[in-house]
GROMACS .gro file of N, CA, C and O in nm:
model
  436
    1MET      N    1   0.882  21.817  10.566
    1MET     CA    2   0.762  21.801  10.554
    1MET      C    3   0.737  21.983  10.547
    1MET      O    4   0.564  21.979  10.517
    2THR      N    5   0.746  22.075  10.649
    2THR     CA    6   0.655  22.254  10.612
    2THR      C    7   0.733  22.187  10.478
    2THR      O    8   0.573  22.309  10.442
    3LYS      N    9   0.821  22.169  10.395
    3LYS     CA   10   0.811  22.292  10.160
    3LYS      C   11   0.683  22.177  10.149
    3LYS      O   12   0.611  22.258  10.073
    4ARG      N   13   0.649  22.083  10.169
    4ARG     CA   14   0.511  22.033  10.138
    4ARG      C   15   0.412  22.122  10.134
    4ARG      O   16   0.306  22.169  10.144
    5VAL      N   17   0.383  22.182  10.304
    5VAL     CA   18   0.243  22.224  10.343
    5VAL      C   19   0.205  22.293  10.268
    5VAL      O   20   0.169  22.439  10.282
    6TYR      N   21   0.414  22.394  10.276
    6TYR     CA   22   0.423  22.532  10.173
    6TYR      C   23   0.389  22.561  10.073
    6TYR      O   24   0.323  22.640  10.038
    7ALA      N   25   0.380  22.468  10.018
    7ALA     CA   26   0.362  22.420   9.879
    7ALA      C   27   0.236  22.392   9.798
    7ALA      O   28   0.172  22.453   9.772
    8TYR      N   29   0.153  22.332   9.924
    8TYR     CA   30  -0.027  22.327   9.972
    8TYR      C   31  -0.058  22.424   9.933
    8TYR      O   32  -0.151  22.447   9.842
    9GLY      N   33  -0.041  22.553  10.045
    9GLY     CA   34  -0.094  22.635  10.076
    9GLY      C   35  -0.060  22.735   9.968
    9GLY      O   36  -0.159  22.843   9.905
   10ILE      N   37   0.028  22.738   9.848
   10ILE     CA   38   0.028  22.825   9.779
   10ILE      C   39  -0.060  22.744   9.662
   10ILE      O   40  -0.131  22.886   9.542
   11ALA      N   41  -0.009  22.628   9.635
   11ALA     CA   42  -0.117  22.601   9.548
   11ALA      C   43  -0.300  22.599   9.553
   11ALA      O   44  -0.401  22.606   9.491
   12ALA      N   45  -0.375  22.623   9.679
   12ALA     CA   46  -0.458  22.647   9.782
   12ALA      C   47  -0.461  22.800   9.738
   12ALA      O   48  -0.608  22.859   9.615
   13ALA      N   49  -0.361  22.912   9.725
   13ALA     CA   50  -0.430  23.074   9.695
   13ALA      C   51  -0.442  23.000   9.547
   13ALA      O   52  -0.521  23.148   9.481
   14MET      N   53  -0.383  22.973   9.424
   14MET     CA   54  -0.369  23.036   9.355
   14MET      C   55  -0.551  23.001   9.326
   14MET      O   56  -0.623  23.016   9.188
   15LEU      N   57  -0.525  22.909   9.332
   15LEU     CA   58  -0.725  22.806   9.261
   15LEU      C   59  -0.877  22.909   9.373
   15LEU      O   60  -0.850  22.913   9.291
   16ALA      N   61  -0.793  22.938   9.454
   16ALA     CA   62  -0.907  23.031   9.469
   16ALA      C   63  -0.885  23.158   9.410
   16ALA      O   64  -0.967  23.222   9.400
   17PHE      N   65  -0.765  23.245   9.364
   17PHE     CA   66  -0.717  23.339   9.349
   17PHE      C   67  -0.846  23.361   9.164
   17PHE      O   68  -0.866  23.309   9.123
   18ALA      N   69  -0.795  23.219   9.073
   18ALA     CA   70  -0.829  23.168   8.948
   18ALA      C   71  -0.989  23.166   8.970
   18ALA      O   72  -1.036  23.188   8.844
   19SER      N   73  -1.043  23.106   9.113
   19SER     CA   74  -1.139  23.143   9.122
   19SER      C   75  -1.270  23.220   9.075
   19SER      O   76  -1.348  23.237   9.030
   20ALA      N   77  -1.184  23.298   9.170
   20ALA     CA   78  -1.173  23.345   9.201
   20ALA      C   79  -1.289  23.510   9.081
   20ALA      O   80  -1.347  23.596   9.067
   21ALA      N   81  -1.099  23.506   8.945
   21ALA     CA   82  -1.155  23.624   8.918
   21ALA      C   83  -1.225  23.548   8.700
   21ALA      O   84  -1.335  23.596   8.685
   22ARG      N   85  -1.323  23.422   8.797
   22ARG     CA   86  -1.400  23.349   8.646
   22ARG      C   87  -1.536  23.276   8.771
   22ARG      O   88  -1.630  23.284   8.721
   23ALA      N   89  -1.546  23.431   8.886
   23ALA     CA   90  -1.709  23.407   8.998
   23ALA      C   91  -1.773  23.418   8.871
   23ALA      O   92  -1.938  23.347   8.879
   24GLY      N   93  -1.839  23.521   8.780
   24GLY     CA   94  -1.908  23.547   8.735
   24GLY      C   95  -1.968  23.492   8.591
   24GLY      O   96  -2.040  23.445   8.562
   25GLU      N   97  -1.909  23.344   8.600
   25GLU     CA   98  -1.855  23.294   8.452
   25GLU      C   99  -1.932  23.149   8.470
   25GLU      O  100  -1.882  23.077   8.569
   26GLN      N  101  -2.006  23.093   8.430
   26GLN     CA  102  -2.072  22.875   8.427
   26GLN      C  103  -2.020  22.856   8.328
   26GLN      O  104  -2.019  22.918   8.198
   27SER      N  105  -2.080  22.735   8.342
   27SER     CA  106  -2.119  22.650   8.223
   27SER      C  107  -2.224  22.590   8.158
   27SER      O  108  -2.279  22.582   8.003
   28GLY      N  109  -2.319  22.707   8.185
   28GLY     CA  110  -2.440  22.680   8.113
   28GLY      C  111  -2.573  22.775   8.172
   28GLY      O  112  -2.485  22.827   8.243
   29ALA      N  113  -2.666  22.783   8.153
   29ALA     CA  114  -2.787  22.869   8.229
   29ALA      C  115  -2.896  22.850   8.152
   29ALA      O  116  -2.925  22.703   8.082
   30ARG      N  117  -2.974  22.863   8.269
   30ARG     CA  118  -3.154  22.803   8.272
   30ARG      C  119  -3.194  22.914   8.142
   30ARG      O  120  -3.185  23.088   8.148
   31CYS      N  121  -3.297  22.903   8.028
   31CYS     CA  122  -3.391  22.935   7.962
   31CYS      C  123  -3.535  22.946   8.029
   31CYS      O  124  -3.537  22.852   8.017
   32ASP      N  125  -3.606  23.018   8.028
   32ASP     CA  126  -3.751  22.953   7.970
   32ASP      C  127  -3.803  22.843   7.850
   32ASP      O  128  -3.829  22.774   7.972
   33GLY      N  129  -3.721  22.832   7.828
   33GLY     CA  130  -3.727  22.727   7.671
   33GLY      C  131  -3.634  22.581   7.703
   33GLY      O  132  -3.651  22.492   7.667
   34GLY      N  133  -3.525  22.651   7.838
   34GLY     CA  134  -3.457  22.478   7.897
   34GLY      C  135  -3.317  22.597   7.892
   34GLY      O  136  -3.321  22.652   7.918
   35LEU      N  137  -3.248  22.460   7.931
   35LEU     CA  138  -3.098  22.475   7.970
   35LEU      C  139  -3.056  22.522   7.808
   35LEU      O  140  -3.053  22.448   7.650
   36ILE      N  141  -2.916  22.567   7.830
   36ILE     CA  142  -2.794  22.580   7.762
   36ILE      C  143  -2.674  22.560   7.839
   36ILE      O  144  -2.609  22.615   7.911
   37GLU      N  145  -2.546  22.512   7.720
   37GLU     CA  146  -2.446  22.510   7.763
   37GLU      C  147  -2.291  22.565   7.623
   37GLU      O  148  -2.378  22.545   7.571
   38LEU      N  149  -2.245  22.529   7.689
   38LEU     CA  150  -2.085  22.547   7.572
   38LEU      C  151  -2.111  22.484   7.522
   38LEU      O  152  -2.139  22.371   7.506
   39GLY      N  153  -2.026  22.529   7.372
   39GLY     CA  154  -2.077  22.431   7.273
   39GLY      C  155  -2.238  22.429   7.199
   39GLY      O  156  -2.225  22.351   7.053
   40ASP      N  157  -2.390  22.507   7.192
   40ASP     CA  158  -2.411  22.549   7.205
   40ASP      C  159  -2.472  22.642   7.135
   40ASP      O  160  -2.401  22.711   7.081
   41GLY      N  161  -2.478  22.603   6.984
   41GLY     CA  162  -2.528  22.724   6.864
   41GLY      C  163  -2.635  22.797   6.833
   41GLY      O  164  -2.704  22.754   6.951
   42PRO      N  165  -2.580  22.982   6.780
   42PRO     CA  166  -2.698  22.992   6.801
   42PRO      C  167  -2.813  23.017   6.795
   42PRO      O  168  -2.829  23.049   6.848
   43THR      N  169  -2.857  22.933   6.681
   43THR     CA  170  -3.021  22.883   6.664
   43THR      C  171  -3.029  22.809   6.768
   43THR      O  172  -3.178  22.819   6.807
   44THR      N  173  -2.990  22.700   6.860
   44THR     CA  174  -3.019  22.626   6.972
   44THR      C  175  -3.066  22.780   7.111
   44THR      O  176  -3.187  22.725   7.165
   45VAL      N  177  -2.902  22.819   7.069
   45VAL     CA  178  -2.962  22.963   7.258
   45VAL      C  179  -3.118  22.968   7.196
   45VAL      O  180  -3.171  23.026   7.276
   46GLN      N  181  -3.066  23.042   7.119
   46GLN     CA  182  -3.235  23.207   7.074
   46GLN      C  183  -3.379  23.087   7.078
   46GLN      O  184  -3.458  23.150   7.171
   47ALA      N  185  -3.405  22.934   7.039
   47ALA     CA  186  -3.445  22.880   7.044
   47ALA      C  187  -3.521  22.871   7.194
   47ALA      O  188  -3.633  22.864   7.207
   48ARG      N  189  -3.369  22.917   7.333
   48ARG     CA  190  -3.446  22.807   7.408
   48ARG      C  191  -3.435  22.986   7.444
   48ARG      O  192  -3.519  22.909   7.588
   49CYS      N  193  -3.374  23.071   7.428
   49CYS     CA  194  -3.346  23.240   7.542
   49CYS      C  195  -3.442  23.291   7.485
   49CYS      O  196  -3.432  23.388   7.534
   50GLY      N  197  -3.475  23.299   7.396
   50GLY     CA  198  -3.588  23.407   7.281
   50GLY      C  199  -3.462  23.490   7.167
   50GLY      O  200  -3.356  23.455   7.174
   51GLU      N  201  -3.500  23.570   7.242
   51GLU     CA  202  -3.382  23.687   7.118
   51GLU      C  203  -3.387  23.808   7.266
   51GLU      O  204  -3.418  23.828   7.304
   52PRO      N  205  -3.168  23.790   7.182
   52PRO     CA  206  -3.100  23.878   7.273
   52PRO      C  207  -3.153  23.974   7.263
   52PRO      O  208  -3.228  24.082   7.254
   53THR      N  209  -3.163  24.086   7.373
   53THR     CA  210  -3.169  24.261   7.421
   53THR      C  211  -3.118  24.359   7.336
   53THR      O  212  -3.088  24.392   7.297
   54ALA      N  213  -2.964  24.271   7.299
   54ALA     CA  214  -2.897  24.340   7.241
   54ALA      C  215  -2.797  24.162   7.203
   54ALA      O  216  -2.739  24.126   7.237
   55ARG      N  217  -2.720  24.288   7.071
   55ARG     CA  218  -2.620  24.194   7.036
   55ARG      C  219  -2.516  24.261   7.011
   55ARG      O  220  -2.497  24.393   6.921
   56ASP      N  221  -2.404  24.204   6.966
   56ASP     CA  222  -2.219  24.321   6.927
   56ASP      C  223  -2.203  24.134   6.842
   56ASP      O  224  -2.123  24.073   6.913
   57ARG      N  225  -2.074  24.220   6.686
   57ARG     CA  226  -2.028  24.099   6.655
   57ARG      C  227  -1.914  24.130   6.630
   57ARG      O  228  -1.924  24.331   6.509
   58ARG      N  229  -1.820  24.114   6.651
   58ARG     CA  230  -1.609  24.118   6.597
   58ARG      C  231  -1.562  24.041   6.572
   58ARG      O  232  -1.597  23.913   6.573
   59VAL      N  233  -1.435  24.047   6.484
   59VAL     CA  234  -1.369  23.949   6.499
   59VAL      C  235  -1.236  24.008   6.560
   59VAL      O  236  -1.233  24.126   6.547
   60GLU      N  237  -1.109  23.875   6.628
   60GLU     CA  238  -1.086  23.930   6.735
   60GLU      C  239  -0.932  23.875   6.665
   60GLU      O  240  -0.945  23.711   6.606
   61ALA      N  241  -0.842  23.841   6.725
   61ALA     CA  242  -0.693  23.774   6.637
   61ALA      C  243  -0.679  23.651   6.724
   61ALA      O  244  -0.741  23.624   6.814
   62GLY      N  245  -0.727  23.519   6.630
   62GLY     CA  246  -0.735  23.409   6.719
   62GLY      C  247  -0.518  23.348   6.815
   62GLY      O  248  -0.464  23.449   6.850
   63PRO      N  249  -0.597  23.262   6.892
   63PRO     CA  250  -0.493  23.219   6.973
   63PRO      C  251  -0.343  23.153   6.893
   63PRO      O  252  -0.250  23.183   7.023
   64THR      N  253  -0.335  23.235   6.800
   64THR     CA  254  -0.145  23.143   6.738
   64THR      C  255  -0.108  23.239   6.649
   64THR      O  256  -0.032  23.275   6.682
   65ALA      N  257  -0.174  23.376   6.644
   65ALA     CA  258  -0.161  23.483   6.625
   65ALA      C  259  -0.145  23.512   6.485
   65ALA      O  260  -0.019  23.591   6.400
   66ARG      N  261  -0.161  23.427   6.388
   66ARG     CA  262  -0.113  23.339   6.265
   66ARG      C  263  -0.194  23.467   6.240
   66ARG      O  264  -0.300  23.498   6.247
   67PRO      N  265  -0.193  23.519   6.087
   67PRO     CA  266  -0.232  23.594   6.036
   67PRO      C  267  -0.343  23.625   5.992
   67PRO      O  268  -0.406  23.623   5.967
   68ASN      N  269  -0.399  23.415   5.933
   68ASN     CA  270  -0.516  23.396   5.961
   68ASN      C  271  -0.624  23.342   6.049
   68ASN      O  272  -0.718  23.286   6.001
   69ASP      N  273  -0.554  23.357   6.122
   69ASP     CA  274  -0.613  23.246   6.181
   69ASP      C  275  -0.719  23.370   6.337
   69ASP      O  276  -0.689  23.505   6.380
   70VAL      N  277  -0.794  23.346   6.302
   70VAL     CA  278  -0.903  23.517   6.362
   70VAL      C  279  -1.002  23.375   6.376
   70VAL      O  280  -1.068  23.317   6.371
   71VAL      N  281  -1.096  23.474   6.462
   71VAL     CA  282  -1.186  23.446   6.536
   71VAL      C  283  -1.333  23.566   6.620
   71VAL      O  284  -1.327  23.619   6.602
   72THR      N  285  -1.438  23.492   6.501
   72THR     CA  286  -1.584  23.556   6.447
   72THR      C  287  -1.609  23.590   6.632
   72THR      O  288  -1.668  23.410   6.598
   73VAL      N  289  -1.650  23.654   6.713
   73VAL     CA  290  -1.716  23.719   6.832
   73VAL      C  291  -1.904  23.722   6.768
   73VAL      O  292  -1.875  23.851   6.786
   74ASP      N  293  -1.892  23.655   6.923
   74ASP     CA  294  -2.043  23.730   6.890
   74ASP      C  295  -2.159  23.772   7.035
   74ASP      O  296  -2.108  23.631   7.078
   75GLU      N  297  -2.127  23.839   7.126
   75GLU     CA  298  -2.185  23.809   7.189
   75GLU      C  299  -2.327  23.867   7.199
   75GLU      O  300  -2.382  24.017   7.231
   76TRP      N  301  -2.393  23.833   7.259
   76TRP     CA  302  -2.489  23.883   7.383
   76TRP      C  303  -2.600  23.853   7.450
   76TRP      O  304  -2.510  23.814   7.593
   77THR      N  305  -2.650  23.963   7.475
   77THR     CA  306  -2.709  24.022   7.650
   77THR      C  307  -2.853  23.981   7.631
   77THR      O  308  -2.974  24.031   7.570
   78TYR      N  309  -2.911  23.935   7.812
   78TYR     CA  310  -3.025  23.916   7.790
   78TYR      C  311  -3.066  24.025   7.868
   78TYR      O  312  -2.978  23.934   8.008
   79ASP      N  313  -3.148  24.129   7.909
   79ASP     CA  314  -3.162  24.175   7.997
   79ASP      C  315  -3.310  24.132   8.078
   79ASP      O  316  -3.342  24.189   7.973
   80ARG      N  317  -3.336  24.058   8.194
   80ARG     CA  318  -3.437  23.960   8.216
   80ARG      C  319  -3.504  24.057   8.244
   80ARG      O  320  -3.613  23.969   8.437
   81GLY      N  321  -3.476  24.197   8.357
   81GLY     CA  322  -3.538  24.238   8.450
   81GLY      C  323  -3.481  24.233   8.552
   81GLY      O  324  -3.397  24.195   8.610
   82PRO      N  325  -3.496  24.364   8.644
   82PRO     CA  326  -3.476  24.396   8.768
   82PRO      C  327  -3.467  24.274   8.883
   82PRO      O  328  -3.357  24.238   8.972
   83GLN      N  329  -3.595  24.167   8.842
   83GLN     CA  330  -3.578  24.066   8.947
   83GLN      C  331  -3.451  23.975   8.906
   83GLN      O  332  -3.431  23.839   9.022
   84SER      N  333  -3.411  23.942   8.866
   84SER     CA  334  -3.297  23.887   8.786
   84SER      C  335  -3.181  23.918   8.685
   84SER      O  336  -3.125  24.069   8.618
   85PHE      N  337  -3.063  23.870   8.719
   85PHE     CA  338  -2.878  23.905   8.646
   85PHE      C  339  -2.938  23.910   8.531
   85PHE      O  340  -2.968  23.820   8.394
   86ILE      N  341  -2.850  24.028   8.491
   86ILE     CA  342  -2.860  23.969   8.321
   86ILE      C  343  -2.746  23.888   8.228
   86ILE      O  344  -2.692  23.839   8.372
   87LEU      N  345  -2.752  23.815   8.142
   87LEU     CA  346  -2.631  23.724   8.103
   87LEU      C  347  -2.654  23.770   7.975
   87LEU      O  348  -2.691  23.856   7.858
   88VAL      N  349  -2.520  23.745   7.985
   88VAL     CA  350  -2.423  23.742   7.875
   88VAL      C  351  -2.352  23.650   7.848
   88VAL      O  352  -2.280  23.555   7.923
   89LEU      N  353  -2.367  23.617   7.694
   89LEU     CA  354  -2.308  23.488   7.612
   89LEU      C  355  -2.216  23.536   7.481
   89LEU      O  356  -2.265  23.634   7.366
   90ARG      N  357  -2.133  23.412   7.482
   90ARG     CA  358  -2.051  23.455   7.405
   90ARG      C  359  -2.009  23.337   7.281
   90ARG      O  360  -2.039  23.249   7.372
   91PHE      N  361  -2.040  23.361   7.205
   91PHE     CA  362  -2.024  23.243   6.977
   91PHE      C  363  -1.911  23.359   7.014
   91PHE      O  364  -1.826  23.436   6.973
   92GLU      N  365  -1.817  23.207   7.010
   92GLU     CA  366  -1.710  23.237   6.912
   92GLU      C  367  -1.736  23.126   6.771
   92GLU      O  368  -1.702  22.964   6.832
   93ASN      N  369  -1.739  23.147   6.638
   93ASN     CA  370  -1.700  23.088   6.572
   93ASN      C  371  -1.810  23.032   6.542
   93ASN      O  372  -1.840  22.895   6.506
   94GLY      N  373  -1.945  23.036   6.617
   94GLY     CA  374  -2.047  22.978   6.579
   94GLY      C  375  -2.120  22.867   6.714
   94GLY      O  376  -2.197  22.840   6.717
   95LYS      N  377  -2.020  22.911   6.828
   95LYS     CA  378  -2.072  22.795   6.891
   95LYS      C  379  -2.016  22.875   7.050
   95LYS      O  380  -2.026  22.964   7.050
   96LEU      N  381  -2.162  22.829   7.196
   96LEU     CA  382  -2.127  22.940   7.277
   96LEU      C  383  -2.013  22.946   7.376
   96LEU      O  384  -1.998  22.797   7.372
   97ALA      N  385  -1.854  22.921   7.377
   97ALA     CA  386  -1.807  22.972   7.445
   97ALA      C  387  -1.787  22.997   7.618
   97ALA      O  388  -1.681  22.918   7.669
   98ARG      N  389  -1.893  23.123   7.681
   98ARG     CA  390  -1.925  23.148   7.698
   98ARG      C  391  -1.980  23.228   7.763
   98ARG      O  392  -2.091  23.259   7.704
   99VAL      N  393  -2.018  23.221   7.913
   99VAL     CA  394  -2.144  23.200   7.950
   99VAL      C  395  -2.147  23.275   8.177
   99VAL      O  396  -2.082  23.288   8.223
  100GLU      N  397  -2.166  23.406   8.142
  100GLU     CA  398  -2.185  23.507   8.223
  100GLU      C  399  -2.265  23.570   8.295
  100GLU      O  400  -2.348  23.640   8.172
  101GLU      N  401  -2.311  23.554   8.433
  101GLU     CA  402  -2.352  23.602   8.432
  101GLU      C  403  -2.313  23.799   8.553
  101GLU      O  404  -2.190  23.751   8.572
  102GLN      N  405  -2.417  23.890   8.482
  102GLN     CA  406  -2.369  23.985   8.539
  102GLN      C  407  -2.443  24.071   8.712
  102GLN      O  408  -2.502  24.060   8.781
  103ASP      N  409  -2.436  24.210   8.676
  103ASP     CA  410  -2.573  24.243   8.784
  103ASP      C  411  -2.690  24.204   8.757
  103ASP      O  412  -2.801  24.149   8.586
  104TYR      N  413  -2.819  24.277   8.807
  104TYR     CA  414  -2.964  24.281   8.788
  104TYR      C  415  -3.013  24.322   8.703
  104TYR      O  416  -2.922  24.465   8.707
  105GLY      N  417  -3.099  24.295   8.706
  105GLY     CA  418  -3.095  24.365   8.498
  105GLY      C  419  -3.186  24.517   8.524
  105GLY      O  420  -3.146  24.580   8.612
  106HIS      N  421  -3.307  24.590   8.522
  106HIS     CA  422  -3.305  24.727   8.417
  106HIS      C  423  -3.444  24.670   8.350
  106HIS      O  424  -3.488  24.810   8.421
  107ALA      N  425  -3.433  24.591   8.275
  107ALA     CA  426  -3.578  24.612   8.162
  107ALA      C  427  -3.636  24.522   8.230
  107ALA      O  428  -3.686  24.499   8.336
  108THR      N  429  -3.763  24.603   8.213
  108THR     CA  430  -3.874  24.579   8.264
  108THR      C  431  -3.999  24.523   8.151
  108THR      O  432  -3.948  24.487   8.039
  109GLN      N  433  -4.011  24.354   8.196
  109GLN     CA  434  -4.148  24.290   8.146
  109GLN      C  435  -4.259  24.311   8.170
  109GLN      O  436  -4.286  24.310   8.231
   0.00000   0.00000   0.00000
């Protein structure tokens, strides 16, 4: 019985740690033009959220480490002003792969 309780305690602690590490990440977001979700393309996101404040594009090694395995990463930042959180969107090979809210924005509306 004690071993089972101990195992559940460790599993709960690991889950809490993993959740804290991804605290700012979400599966979607609300923009003025509607909801965006993981898997959406850049055209859909721009239609719903408008032009991003900043864009960054780079190529990263893919998950298999094979020579030709690369991922094109586009990162869009939306600074929606001091009353809203900064929204950072990561696209991988043209699909929305991560939605993250950061600190409050700085831009004036």
